[in-house]
mmCIF file with all atom_site columns, C-alpha atoms in Angstrom:
data_model
loop_
_atom_site.group_PDB
_atom_site.id
_atom_site.type_symbol
_atom_site.label_atom_id
_atom_site.label_alt_id
_atom_site.label_comp_id
_atom_site.label_asym_id
_atom_site.label_entity_id
_atom_site.label_seq_id
_atom_site.pdbx_PDB_ins_code
_atom_site.Cartn_x
_atom_site.Cartn_y
_atom_site.Cartn_z
_atom_site.occupancy
_atom_site.B_iso_or_equiv
_atom_site.pdbx_formal_charge
_atom_site.auth_seq_id
_atom_site.auth_comp_id
_atom_site.auth_asym_id
_atom_site.auth_atom_id
_atom_site.pdbx_PDB_model_num
ATOM 1   C CA . GLU L 1 1   ? 53.944 -66.871 17.547  1.00 58.00 ? 237 GLU L CA 1
ATOM 2   C CA . ALA L 1 2   ? 51.277 -67.142 15.036  1.00 73.00 ? 238 ALA L CA 1
ATOM 3   C CA . GLY L 1 3   ? 49.579 -64.353 13.361  1.00 89.00 ? 239 GLY L CA 1
ATOM 4   C CA . VAL L 1 4   ? 46.168 -63.443 12.380  1.00 92.00 ? 240 VAL L CA 1
ATOM 5   C CA . THR L 1 5   ? 45.204 -65.480 9.958   1.00 94.00 ? 241 THR L CA 1
ATOM 6   C CA . GLN L 1 6   ? 41.885 -65.830 7.783   1.00 95.00 ? 242 GLN L CA 1
ATOM 7   C CA . PHE L 1 7   ? 39.901 -68.739 5.559   1.00 96.00 ? 243 PHE L CA 1
ATOM 8   C CA . PRO L 1 8   ? 39.652 -69.079 2.790   1.00 96.00 ? 244 PRO L CA 1
ATOM 9   C CA . SER L 1 9   ? 42.072 -66.891 1.066   1.00 93.00 ? 245 SER L CA 1
ATOM 10  C CA . HIS L 1 10  ? 40.009 -66.517 -2.025  1.00 94.00 ? 246 HIS L CA 1
ATOM 11  C CA . SER L 1 11  ? 36.035 -67.287 -2.644  1.00 96.00 ? 247 SER L CA 1
ATOM 12  C CA . VAL L 1 12  ? 34.448 -67.481 -6.043  1.00 97.00 ? 248 VAL L CA 1
ATOM 13  C CA . ILE L 1 13  ? 30.596 -67.546 -5.407  1.00 97.00 ? 249 ILE L CA 1
ATOM 14  C CA . GLU L 1 14  ? 27.562 -66.821 -7.533  1.00 97.00 ? 250 GLU L CA 1
ATOM 15  C CA . LYS L 1 15  ? 25.158 -64.057 -7.010  1.00 97.00 ? 251 LYS L CA 1
ATOM 16  C CA . GLY L 1 16  ? 22.749 -65.059 -3.913  1.00 97.00 ? 252 GLY L CA 1
ATOM 17  C CA . GLN L 1 17  ? 25.200 -67.626 -2.408  1.00 97.00 ? 253 GLN L CA 1
ATOM 18  C CA . THR L 1 18  ? 26.331 -67.273 1.187   1.00 97.00 ? 254 THR L CA 1
ATOM 19  C CA . VAL L 1 19  ? 29.717 -67.226 2.211   1.00 97.00 ? 255 VAL L CA 1
ATOM 20  C CA . THR L 1 20  ? 31.608 -67.016 5.476   1.00 98.00 ? 256 THR L CA 1
ATOM 21  C CA . LEU L 1 21  ? 34.844 -65.860 6.364   1.00 98.00 ? 257 LEU L CA 1
ATOM 22  C CA . ARG L 1 22  ? 36.592 -67.045 8.980   1.00 97.00 ? 258 ARG L CA 1
ATOM 23  C CA . CYS L 1 23  ? 39.407 -64.909 11.151  1.00 97.00 ? 259 CYS L CA 1
ATOM 24  C CA . ASP L 1 24  ? 41.794 -66.524 14.025  1.00 96.00 ? 260 ASP L CA 1
ATOM 25  C CA . PRO L 1 25  ? 43.118 -63.137 15.664  1.00 95.00 ? 261 PRO L CA 1
ATOM 26  C CA . ILE L 1 26  ? 46.498 -63.665 17.879  1.00 92.00 ? 262 ILE L CA 1
ATOM 27  C CA . SER L 1 27  ? 46.131 -65.318 20.770  1.00 91.00 ? 263 SER L CA 1
ATOM 28  C CA . GLY L 1 28  ? 45.156 -63.527 23.576  1.00 88.00 ? 264 GLY L CA 1
ATOM 29  C CA . HIS L 1 29  ? 44.623 -60.214 21.334  1.00 90.00 ? 265 HIS L CA 1
ATOM 30  C CA . ASP L 1 30  ? 40.699 -58.595 22.820  1.00 88.00 ? 266 ASP L CA 1
ATOM 31  C CA . ASN L 1 31  ? 40.175 -56.670 20.065  1.00 88.00 ? 267 ASN L CA 1
ATOM 32  C CA . LEU L 1 32  ? 39.216 -57.835 16.475  1.00 91.00 ? 268 LEU L CA 1
ATOM 33  C CA . TYR L 1 33  ? 38.234 -56.006 13.355  1.00 91.00 ? 269 TYR L CA 1
ATOM 34  C CA . TRP L 1 34  ? 36.701 -56.681 9.700   1.00 93.00 ? 270 TRP L CA 1
ATOM 35  C CA . TYR L 1 35  ? 37.671 -54.474 7.278   1.00 91.00 ? 271 TYR L CA 1
ATOM 36  C CA . ARG L 1 36  ? 37.152 -54.427 3.569   1.00 92.00 ? 272 ARG L CA 1
ATOM 37  C CA . ARG L 1 37  ? 38.425 -53.049 0.601   1.00 87.00 ? 273 ARG L CA 1
ATOM 38  C CA . VAL L 1 38  ? 37.133 -52.622 -2.411  1.00 84.00 ? 274 VAL L CA 1
ATOM 39  C CA . MET L 1 39  ? 38.650 -52.665 -5.761  1.00 76.00 ? 275 MET L CA 1
ATOM 40  C CA . GLY L 1 40  ? 40.752 -48.948 -5.909  1.00 67.00 ? 276 GLY L CA 1
ATOM 41  C CA . LYS L 1 41  ? 38.904 -47.641 -2.861  1.00 73.00 ? 277 LYS L CA 1
ATOM 42  C CA . GLU L 1 42  ? 39.808 -46.960 0.686   1.00 72.00 ? 278 GLU L CA 1
ATOM 43  C CA . ILE L 1 43  ? 40.121 -49.975 3.127   1.00 79.00 ? 279 ILE L CA 1
ATOM 44  C CA . LYS L 1 44  ? 36.647 -49.194 5.287   1.00 85.00 ? 280 LYS L CA 1
ATOM 45  C CA . PHE L 1 45  ? 36.171 -50.259 8.776   1.00 86.00 ? 281 PHE L CA 1
ATOM 46  C CA . LEU L 1 46  ? 33.094 -52.955 9.547   1.00 92.00 ? 282 LEU L CA 1
ATOM 47  C CA . LEU L 1 47  ? 32.790 -53.902 12.951  1.00 91.00 ? 283 LEU L CA 1
ATOM 48  C CA . HIS L 1 48  ? 35.408 -54.354 15.811  1.00 89.00 ? 284 HIS L CA 1
ATOM 49  C CA . PHE L 1 49  ? 34.821 -56.804 18.738  1.00 91.00 ? 285 PHE L CA 1
ATOM 50  C CA . VAL L 1 50  ? 36.375 -57.034 22.333  1.00 89.00 ? 286 VAL L CA 1
ATOM 51  C CA . LYS L 1 51  ? 36.129 -59.950 22.909  1.00 91.00 ? 287 LYS L CA 1
ATOM 52  C CA . GLU L 1 52  ? 32.890 -61.838 22.224  1.00 93.00 ? 288 GLU L CA 1
ATOM 53  C CA . SER L 1 53  ? 31.086 -58.542 21.998  1.00 92.00 ? 289 SER L CA 1
ATOM 54  C CA . LYS L 1 54  ? 30.158 -56.326 19.319  1.00 92.00 ? 290 LYS L CA 1
ATOM 55  C CA . GLN L 1 55  ? 32.014 -53.021 20.376  1.00 86.00 ? 291 GLN L CA 1
ATOM 56  C CA . ASP L 1 56  ? 30.836 -50.745 17.336  1.00 85.00 ? 292 ASP L CA 1
ATOM 57  C CA . GLU L 1 57  ? 29.369 -52.617 14.083  1.00 90.00 ? 293 GLU L CA 1
ATOM 58  C CA . SER L 1 58  ? 28.699 -48.856 11.931  1.00 87.00 ? 294 SER L CA 1
ATOM 59  C CA . GLY L 1 59  ? 30.255 -50.102 9.077   1.00 89.00 ? 295 GLY L CA 1
ATOM 60  C CA . MET L 1 60  ? 28.420 -52.969 8.209   1.00 93.00 ? 296 MET L CA 1
ATOM 61  C CA . PRO L 1 61  ? 26.937 -52.235 5.151   1.00 91.00 ? 297 PRO L CA 1
ATOM 62  C CA . ASN L 1 62  ? 23.377 -53.757 5.824   1.00 92.00 ? 298 ASN L CA 1
ATOM 63  C CA . ASN L 1 63  ? 21.646 -56.656 7.328   1.00 94.00 ? 299 ASN L CA 1
ATOM 64  C CA . ARG L 1 64  ? 23.053 -59.450 4.744   1.00 96.00 ? 300 ARG L CA 1
ATOM 65  C CA . PHE L 1 65  ? 26.195 -59.323 6.820   1.00 97.00 ? 301 PHE L CA 1
ATOM 66  C CA . LEU L 1 66  ? 26.514 -61.297 9.844   1.00 97.00 ? 302 LEU L CA 1
ATOM 67  C CA . ALA L 1 67  ? 29.678 -61.148 12.071  1.00 97.00 ? 303 ALA L CA 1
ATOM 68  C CA . GLU L 1 68  ? 29.744 -63.555 14.943  1.00 97.00 ? 304 GLU L CA 1
ATOM 69  C CA . ARG L 1 69  ? 32.849 -64.041 17.809  1.00 96.00 ? 305 ARG L CA 1
ATOM 70  C CA . THR L 1 70  ? 31.772 -66.760 19.582  1.00 86.00 ? 306 THR L CA 1
ATOM 71  C CA . GLY L 1 71  ? 33.868 -67.382 23.106  1.00 88.00 ? 307 GLY L CA 1
ATOM 72  C CA . GLY L 1 72  ? 36.142 -63.839 22.197  1.00 85.00 ? 308 GLY L CA 1
ATOM 73  C CA . THR L 1 73  ? 38.274 -66.376 20.342  1.00 92.00 ? 309 THR L CA 1
ATOM 74  C CA . TYR L 1 74  ? 37.835 -66.617 16.126  1.00 96.00 ? 310 TYR L CA 1
ATOM 75  C CA . SER L 1 75  ? 35.294 -64.774 14.327  1.00 97.00 ? 311 SER L CA 1
ATOM 76  C CA . THR L 1 76  ? 33.558 -65.264 11.406  1.00 98.00 ? 312 THR L CA 1
ATOM 77  C CA . LEU L 1 77  ? 31.713 -62.764 9.166   1.00 98.00 ? 313 LEU L CA 1
ATOM 78  C CA . LYS L 1 78  ? 28.892 -64.203 6.656   1.00 98.00 ? 314 LYS L CA 1
ATOM 79  C CA . VAL L 1 79  ? 27.469 -62.728 3.646   1.00 97.00 ? 315 VAL L CA 1
ATOM 80  C CA . GLN L 1 80  ? 23.764 -63.786 3.065   1.00 96.00 ? 316 GLN L CA 1
ATOM 81  C CA . PRO L 1 81  ? 23.117 -63.788 -0.120  1.00 97.00 ? 317 PRO L CA 1
ATOM 82  C CA . ALA L 1 82  ? 25.741 -62.687 -1.606  1.00 96.00 ? 318 ALA L CA 1
ATOM 83  C CA . GLU L 1 83  ? 25.656 -59.775 -4.134  1.00 96.00 ? 319 GLU L CA 1
ATOM 84  C CA . LEU L 1 84  ? 28.431 -58.196 -7.187  1.00 95.00 ? 320 LEU L CA 1
ATOM 85  C CA . GLU L 1 85  ? 28.742 -55.038 -4.846  1.00 94.00 ? 321 GLU L CA 1
ATOM 86  C CA . ASP L 1 86  ? 30.358 -57.316 -1.704  1.00 95.00 ? 322 ASP L CA 1
ATOM 87  C CA . SER L 1 87  ? 33.104 -58.135 -4.003  1.00 95.00 ? 323 SER L CA 1
ATOM 88  C CA . GLY L 1 88  ? 36.616 -56.923 -2.671  1.00 93.00 ? 324 GLY L CA 1
ATOM 89  C CA . VAL L 1 89  ? 39.335 -57.794 -0.012  1.00 92.00 ? 325 VAL L CA 1
ATOM 90  C CA . TYR L 1 90  ? 37.847 -58.795 3.415   1.00 95.00 ? 326 TYR L CA 1
ATOM 91  C CA . PHE L 1 91  ? 40.736 -57.766 5.939   1.00 92.00 ? 327 PHE L CA 1
ATOM 92  C CA . CYS L 1 92  ? 40.665 -59.321 9.923   1.00 93.00 ? 328 CYS L CA 1
ATOM 93  C CA . ALA L 1 93  ? 43.091 -57.415 12.314  1.00 90.00 ? 329 ALA L CA 1
ATOM 94  C CA . SER L 1 94  ? 43.688 -58.174 16.103  1.00 90.00 ? 330 SER L CA 1
ATOM 95  C CA . SER L 1 95  ? 45.189 -55.993 18.758  1.00 85.00 ? 331 SER L CA 1
ATOM 96  C CA . GLN L 1 96  ? 45.882 -56.246 22.646  1.00 81.00 ? 332 GLN L CA 1
ATOM 97  C CA . ARG L 1 97  ? 43.483 -53.759 24.820  1.00 68.00 ? 333 ARG L CA 1
ATOM 98  C CA . ALA L 1 98  ? 46.678 -52.164 27.234  1.00 51.00 ? 334 ALA L CA 1
ATOM 99  C CA . GLY L 1 99  ? 44.520 -50.125 29.319  1.00 50.00 ? 335 GLY L CA 1
ATOM 100 C CA . VAL L 1 100 ? 43.201 -47.286 27.207  1.00 48.00 ? 336 VAL L CA 1
ATOM 101 C CA . ARG L 1 101 ? 45.927 -47.324 24.816  1.00 53.00 ? 337 ARG L CA 1
ATOM 102 C CA . MET L 1 102 ? 45.529 -49.409 21.911  1.00 55.00 ? 338 MET L CA 1
ATOM 103 C CA . THR L 1 103 ? 48.683 -51.062 20.520  1.00 65.00 ? 339 THR L CA 1
ATOM 104 C CA . GLU L 1 104 ? 49.060 -51.359 16.639  1.00 75.00 ? 340 GLU L CA 1
ATOM 105 C CA . ALA L 1 105 ? 47.002 -53.903 14.800  1.00 80.00 ? 341 ALA L CA 1
ATOM 106 C CA . PHE L 1 106 ? 48.245 -56.972 13.031  1.00 86.00 ? 342 PHE L CA 1
ATOM 107 C CA . PHE L 1 107 ? 46.530 -58.050 10.157  1.00 88.00 ? 343 PHE L CA 1
ATOM 108 C CA . GLY L 1 108 ? 45.799 -61.324 8.481   1.00 90.00 ? 344 GLY L CA 1
ATOM 109 C CA . GLN L 1 109 ? 46.474 -62.022 4.215   1.00 89.00 ? 345 GLN L CA 1
ATOM 110 C CA . GLY L 1 110 ? 42.709 -61.244 3.490   1.00 91.00 ? 346 GLY L CA 1
ATOM 111 C CA . THR L 1 111 ? 40.431 -63.028 2.103   1.00 95.00 ? 347 THR L CA 1
ATOM 112 C CA . ARG L 1 112 ? 39.491 -62.134 -1.712  1.00 93.00 ? 348 ARG L CA 1
ATOM 113 C CA . LEU L 1 113 ? 35.733 -62.621 -2.567  1.00 96.00 ? 349 LEU L CA 1
ATOM 114 C CA . THR L 1 114 ? 34.574 -62.364 -5.907  1.00 95.00 ? 350 THR L CA 1
ATOM 115 C CA . VAL L 1 115 ? 30.542 -62.314 -6.444  1.00 96.00 ? 351 VAL L CA 1
ATOM 116 C CA . VAL L 1 116 ? 30.015 -63.244 -10.128 1.00 97.00 ? 352 VAL L CA 1
ATOM 117 C CA . ILE W 2 1   ? 34.824 -40.423 12.162  1.00 62.00 ? 188 ILE W CA 1
ATOM 118 C CA . LEU W 2 2   ? 38.127 -39.260 11.228  1.00 69.00 ? 189 LEU W CA 1
ATOM 119 C CA . ASN W 2 3   ? 38.871 -38.556 7.358   1.00 83.00 ? 190 ASN W CA 1
ATOM 120 C CA . VAL W 2 4   ? 41.793 -39.437 6.586   1.00 90.00 ? 191 VAL W CA 1
ATOM 121 C CA . GLU W 2 5   ? 43.974 -38.386 3.262   1.00 92.00 ? 192 GLU W CA 1
ATOM 122 C CA . GLN W 2 6   ? 46.697 -39.733 1.360   1.00 94.00 ? 193 GLN W CA 1
ATOM 123 C CA . SER W 2 7   ? 48.478 -38.117 -1.710  1.00 95.00 ? 194 SER W CA 1
ATOM 124 C CA . PRO W 2 8   ? 49.614 -38.795 -4.085  1.00 94.00 ? 195 PRO W CA 1
ATOM 125 C CA . GLN W 2 9   ? 47.226 -41.829 -5.034  1.00 91.00 ? 196 GLN W CA 1
ATOM 126 C CA . SER W 2 10  ? 50.428 -43.483 -6.990  1.00 93.00 ? 197 SER W CA 1
ATOM 127 C CA . LEU W 2 11  ? 54.305 -42.484 -7.464  1.00 94.00 ? 198 LEU W CA 1
ATOM 128 C CA . HIS W 2 12  ? 57.116 -43.840 -9.552  1.00 96.00 ? 199 HIS W CA 1
ATOM 129 C CA . VAL W 2 13  ? 60.407 -43.392 -8.925  1.00 96.00 ? 200 VAL W CA 1
ATOM 130 C CA . GLN W 2 14  ? 63.663 -44.599 -10.147 1.00 97.00 ? 201 GLN W CA 1
ATOM 131 C CA . GLU W 2 15  ? 66.207 -46.942 -8.067  1.00 97.00 ? 202 GLU W CA 1
ATOM 132 C CA . GLY W 2 16  ? 68.174 -45.071 -5.644  1.00 97.00 ? 203 GLY W CA 1
ATOM 133 C CA . ASP W 2 17  ? 65.888 -41.538 -5.700  1.00 96.00 ? 204 ASP W CA 1
ATOM 134 C CA . SER W 2 18  ? 64.598 -40.533 -2.481  1.00 96.00 ? 205 SER W CA 1
ATOM 135 C CA . THR W 2 19  ? 60.593 -39.903 -1.776  1.00 95.00 ? 206 THR W CA 1
ATOM 136 C CA . ASN W 2 20  ? 58.014 -38.665 0.499   1.00 95.00 ? 207 ASN W CA 1
ATOM 137 C CA . PHE W 2 21  ? 54.373 -38.874 0.563   1.00 94.00 ? 208 PHE W CA 1
ATOM 138 C CA . THR W 2 22  ? 51.535 -37.446 3.044   1.00 97.00 ? 209 THR W CA 1
ATOM 139 C CA . CYS W 2 23  ? 48.986 -38.542 4.912   1.00 96.00 ? 210 CYS W CA 1
ATOM 140 C CA . SER W 2 24  ? 46.531 -35.677 6.564   1.00 95.00 ? 211 SER W CA 1
ATOM 141 C CA . PHE W 2 25  ? 43.771 -36.076 9.215   1.00 92.00 ? 212 PHE W CA 1
ATOM 142 C CA . PRO W 2 26  ? 41.838 -34.249 11.492  1.00 88.00 ? 213 PRO W CA 1
ATOM 143 C CA . SER W 2 27  ? 44.088 -33.031 14.353  1.00 82.00 ? 214 SER W CA 1
ATOM 144 C CA . SER W 2 28  ? 40.718 -33.184 16.655  1.00 79.00 ? 215 SER W CA 1
ATOM 145 C CA . ASN W 2 29  ? 39.823 -36.792 18.065  1.00 71.00 ? 216 ASN W CA 1
ATOM 146 C CA . PHE W 2 30  ? 42.934 -37.968 17.402  1.00 75.00 ? 217 PHE W CA 1
ATOM 147 C CA . TYR W 2 31  ? 44.698 -40.438 18.942  1.00 78.00 ? 218 TYR W CA 1
ATOM 148 C CA . ALA W 2 32  ? 47.252 -42.560 17.011  1.00 87.00 ? 219 ALA W CA 1
ATOM 149 C CA . LEU W 2 33  ? 48.783 -42.671 13.991  1.00 91.00 ? 220 LEU W CA 1
ATOM 150 C CA . HIS W 2 34  ? 49.943 -45.372 12.181  1.00 91.00 ? 221 HIS W CA 1
ATOM 151 C CA . TRP W 2 35  ? 51.817 -46.468 8.592   1.00 94.00 ? 222 TRP W CA 1
ATOM 152 C CA . TYR W 2 36  ? 51.491 -49.627 7.152   1.00 93.00 ? 223 TYR W CA 1
ATOM 153 C CA . ARG W 2 37  ? 53.012 -51.285 4.227   1.00 93.00 ? 224 ARG W CA 1
ATOM 154 C CA . TRP W 2 38  ? 51.098 -53.827 2.037   1.00 89.00 ? 225 TRP W CA 1
ATOM 155 C CA . GLU W 2 39  ? 52.727 -55.640 -0.845  1.00 85.00 ? 226 GLU W CA 1
ATOM 156 C CA . THR W 2 40  ? 50.072 -57.380 -3.028  1.00 76.00 ? 227 THR W CA 1
ATOM 157 C CA . ALA W 2 41  ? 48.998 -60.680 -1.604  1.00 72.00 ? 228 ALA W CA 1
ATOM 158 C CA . LYS W 2 42  ? 50.153 -60.289 1.573   1.00 78.00 ? 229 LYS W CA 1
ATOM 159 C CA . SER W 2 43  ? 48.845 -58.854 4.622   1.00 79.00 ? 230 SER W CA 1
ATOM 160 C CA . PRO W 2 44  ? 49.797 -55.010 5.177   1.00 85.00 ? 231 PRO W CA 1
ATOM 161 C CA . GLU W 2 45  ? 52.762 -54.998 7.524   1.00 89.00 ? 232 GLU W CA 1
ATOM 162 C CA . ALA W 2 46  ? 52.844 -52.311 10.529  1.00 88.00 ? 233 ALA W CA 1
ATOM 163 C CA . LEU W 2 47  ? 55.796 -49.925 10.488  1.00 92.00 ? 234 LEU W CA 1
ATOM 164 C CA . PHE W 2 48  ? 55.515 -46.875 12.832  1.00 91.00 ? 235 PHE W CA 1
ATOM 165 C CA . VAL W 2 49  ? 52.604 -45.876 15.738  1.00 89.00 ? 236 VAL W CA 1
ATOM 166 C CA . MET W 2 50  ? 53.004 -42.158 16.445  1.00 90.00 ? 237 MET W CA 1
ATOM 167 C CA . THR W 2 51  ? 51.408 -40.623 19.509  1.00 88.00 ? 238 THR W CA 1
ATOM 168 C CA . LEU W 2 52  ? 52.921 -37.158 20.264  1.00 88.00 ? 239 LEU W CA 1
ATOM 169 C CA . ASN W 2 53  ? 53.396 -34.021 17.738  1.00 91.00 ? 240 ASN W CA 1
ATOM 170 C CA . GLY W 2 54  ? 56.611 -33.684 16.742  1.00 92.00 ? 241 GLY W CA 1
ATOM 171 C CA . ASP W 2 55  ? 57.268 -37.396 16.394  1.00 91.00 ? 242 ASP W CA 1
ATOM 172 C CA . GLU W 2 56  ? 59.576 -38.829 14.425  1.00 95.00 ? 243 GLU W CA 1
ATOM 173 C CA . LYS W 2 57  ? 60.369 -42.362 13.977  1.00 95.00 ? 244 LYS W CA 1
ATOM 174 C CA . LYS W 2 58  ? 62.644 -44.130 11.578  1.00 96.00 ? 245 LYS W CA 1
ATOM 175 C CA . LYS W 2 59  ? 63.398 -47.940 10.667  1.00 93.00 ? 246 LYS W CA 1
ATOM 176 C CA . GLY W 2 60  ? 66.606 -48.439 8.080   1.00 94.00 ? 247 GLY W CA 1
ATOM 177 C CA . ARG W 2 61  ? 65.944 -45.821 4.673   1.00 96.00 ? 248 ARG W CA 1
ATOM 178 C CA . ILE W 2 62  ? 62.018 -45.406 5.876   1.00 97.00 ? 249 ILE W CA 1
ATOM 179 C CA . SER W 2 63  ? 61.056 -42.724 8.202   1.00 97.00 ? 250 SER W CA 1
ATOM 180 C CA . ALA W 2 64  ? 58.224 -40.813 9.501   1.00 97.00 ? 251 ALA W CA 1
ATOM 181 C CA . THR W 2 65  ? 57.177 -37.203 11.258  1.00 97.00 ? 252 THR W CA 1
ATOM 182 C CA . LEU W 2 66  ? 53.879 -36.278 12.978  1.00 95.00 ? 253 LEU W CA 1
ATOM 183 C CA . ASN W 2 67  ? 52.243 -32.997 13.298  1.00 95.00 ? 254 ASN W CA 1
ATOM 184 C CA . THR W 2 68  ? 49.230 -33.426 15.194  1.00 92.00 ? 255 THR W CA 1
ATOM 185 C CA . LYS W 2 69  ? 48.162 -29.518 15.220  1.00 92.00 ? 256 LYS W CA 1
ATOM 186 C CA . GLU W 2 70  ? 48.233 -29.328 11.645  1.00 92.00 ? 257 GLU W CA 1
ATOM 187 C CA . GLY W 2 71  ? 46.999 -32.900 11.109  1.00 92.00 ? 258 GLY W CA 1
ATOM 188 C CA . TYR W 2 72  ? 49.723 -34.566 8.947   1.00 94.00 ? 259 TYR W CA 1
ATOM 189 C CA . SER W 2 73  ? 52.112 -36.954 8.644   1.00 96.00 ? 260 SER W CA 1
ATOM 190 C CA . TYR W 2 74  ? 55.030 -37.486 6.541   1.00 97.00 ? 261 TYR W CA 1
ATOM 191 C CA . LEU W 2 75  ? 56.516 -40.659 5.183   1.00 97.00 ? 262 LEU W CA 1
ATOM 192 C CA . TYR W 2 76  ? 59.856 -40.574 4.131   1.00 97.00 ? 263 TYR W CA 1
ATOM 193 C CA . ILE W 2 77  ? 62.160 -43.309 1.665   1.00 97.00 ? 264 ILE W CA 1
ATOM 194 C CA . LYS W 2 78  ? 65.934 -42.361 0.802   1.00 97.00 ? 265 LYS W CA 1
ATOM 195 C CA . GLY W 2 79  ? 67.393 -44.134 -1.501  1.00 97.00 ? 266 GLY W CA 1
ATOM 196 C CA . SER W 2 80  ? 64.521 -46.034 -2.679  1.00 97.00 ? 267 SER W CA 1
ATOM 197 C CA . GLN W 2 81  ? 64.929 -49.999 -4.164  1.00 97.00 ? 268 GLN W CA 1
ATOM 198 C CA . PRO W 2 82  ? 62.820 -52.100 -6.220  1.00 95.00 ? 269 PRO W CA 1
ATOM 199 C CA . GLU W 2 83  ? 62.093 -54.089 -3.222  1.00 94.00 ? 270 GLU W CA 1
ATOM 200 C CA . ASP W 2 84  ? 60.484 -50.706 -1.565  1.00 95.00 ? 271 ASP W CA 1
ATOM 201 C CA . SER W 2 85  ? 57.575 -51.192 -4.173  1.00 95.00 ? 272 SER W CA 1
ATOM 202 C CA . ALA W 2 86  ? 54.370 -51.714 -2.349  1.00 94.00 ? 273 ALA W CA 1
ATOM 203 C CA . THR W 2 87  ? 51.229 -49.330 -1.294  1.00 92.00 ? 274 THR W CA 1
ATOM 204 C CA . TYR W 2 88  ? 51.531 -47.820 1.609   1.00 94.00 ? 275 TYR W CA 1
ATOM 205 C CA . LEU W 2 89  ? 48.948 -47.217 4.206   1.00 92.00 ? 276 LEU W CA 1
ATOM 206 C CA . CYS W 2 90  ? 48.495 -44.756 6.604   1.00 92.00 ? 277 CYS W CA 1
ATOM 207 C CA . ALA W 2 91  ? 45.500 -45.237 9.607   1.00 89.00 ? 278 ALA W CA 1
ATOM 208 C CA . ALA W 2 92  ? 44.394 -43.041 12.286  1.00 88.00 ? 279 ALA W CA 1
ATOM 209 C CA . HIS W 2 93  ? 42.464 -44.040 15.141  1.00 79.00 ? 280 HIS W CA 1
ATOM 210 C CA . ASN W 2 94  ? 40.728 -42.410 18.191  1.00 73.00 ? 281 ASN W CA 1
ATOM 211 C CA . PHE W 2 95  ? 40.437 -45.224 20.882  1.00 67.00 ? 282 PHE W CA 1
ATOM 212 C CA . ASN W 2 96  ? 37.902 -47.259 19.311  1.00 65.00 ? 283 ASN W CA 1
ATOM 213 C CA . LYS W 2 97  ? 38.809 -47.956 15.478  1.00 71.00 ? 284 LYS W CA 1
ATOM 214 C CA . PHE W 2 98  ? 41.457 -47.304 12.832  1.00 77.00 ? 285 PHE W CA 1
ATOM 215 C CA . TYR W 2 99  ? 40.380 -45.349 9.811   1.00 83.00 ? 286 TYR W CA 1
ATOM 216 C CA . PHE W 2 100 ? 42.240 -46.039 6.701   1.00 85.00 ? 287 PHE W CA 1
ATOM 217 C CA . GLY W 2 101 ? 43.556 -43.612 4.258   1.00 87.00 ? 288 GLY W CA 1
ATOM 218 C CA . SER W 2 102 ? 43.450 -44.908 0.459   1.00 85.00 ? 289 SER W CA 1
ATOM 219 C CA . GLY W 2 103 ? 47.254 -45.716 0.359   1.00 90.00 ? 290 GLY W CA 1
ATOM 220 C CA . THR W 2 104 ? 49.920 -44.735 -1.805  1.00 94.00 ? 291 THR W CA 1
ATOM 221 C CA . LYS W 2 105 ? 51.268 -46.857 -4.271  1.00 92.00 ? 292 LYS W CA 1
ATOM 222 C CA . LEU W 2 106 ? 54.876 -46.642 -4.798  1.00 95.00 ? 293 LEU W CA 1
ATOM 223 C CA . ASN W 2 107 ? 56.401 -48.119 -8.051  1.00 95.00 ? 294 ASN W CA 1
ATOM 224 C CA . VAL W 2 108 ? 60.349 -48.433 -7.818  1.00 96.00 ? 295 VAL W CA 1
ATOM 225 C CA . LYS W 2 109 ? 62.360 -49.282 -10.968 1.00 95.00 ? 296 LYS W CA 1
ATOM 226 C CA . PRO W 2 110 ? 65.169 -50.308 -11.527 1.00 93.00 ? 297 PRO W CA 1
#
């Protein structure tokens, strides 16, 4: 079974440019999460999809970040325009939804974004 | 919001040493505690999920305990090996999302 995959693995862009990150969750997982780790700091929650709906987007830093999950399958996270402080590793995770009990989340390898 | 803290931030041990580190979290509004092992350039790998006070889990030389009343979990590694070198993350969740600590970076010297 394929795990959570993210694309690209690395991206270096200039300040002001646009970047789109993609996450393909494990097939059948309703929950999809985006997290970000800025250098030397903890992993921070960005948002949570249940199927195609945004369950919680309280962690999105500002309106330069736009996440979508059309059809409830893969998700994209667009940063437009990118700023220097957006640099970090963006992780995607997915989990099943078994009643009200949440199972462990499986992570992708992350996308390392560098804004120069 | 759950404030999850891990200590120490980093740890250097010799091969063969046993070690342990701590994850603390608010005991209220808590559902489960997860431990992940994260090697550089790889995705975090799930180690344990614990929900009940007093839970103990073991996987080879690694074990974990959970105290939900006082809000902490310990991760133990017995007889550390160089391949155990990684960042160990804990995450608490309250049904909706995971809250991560900043991790403990373990370096095991041969």
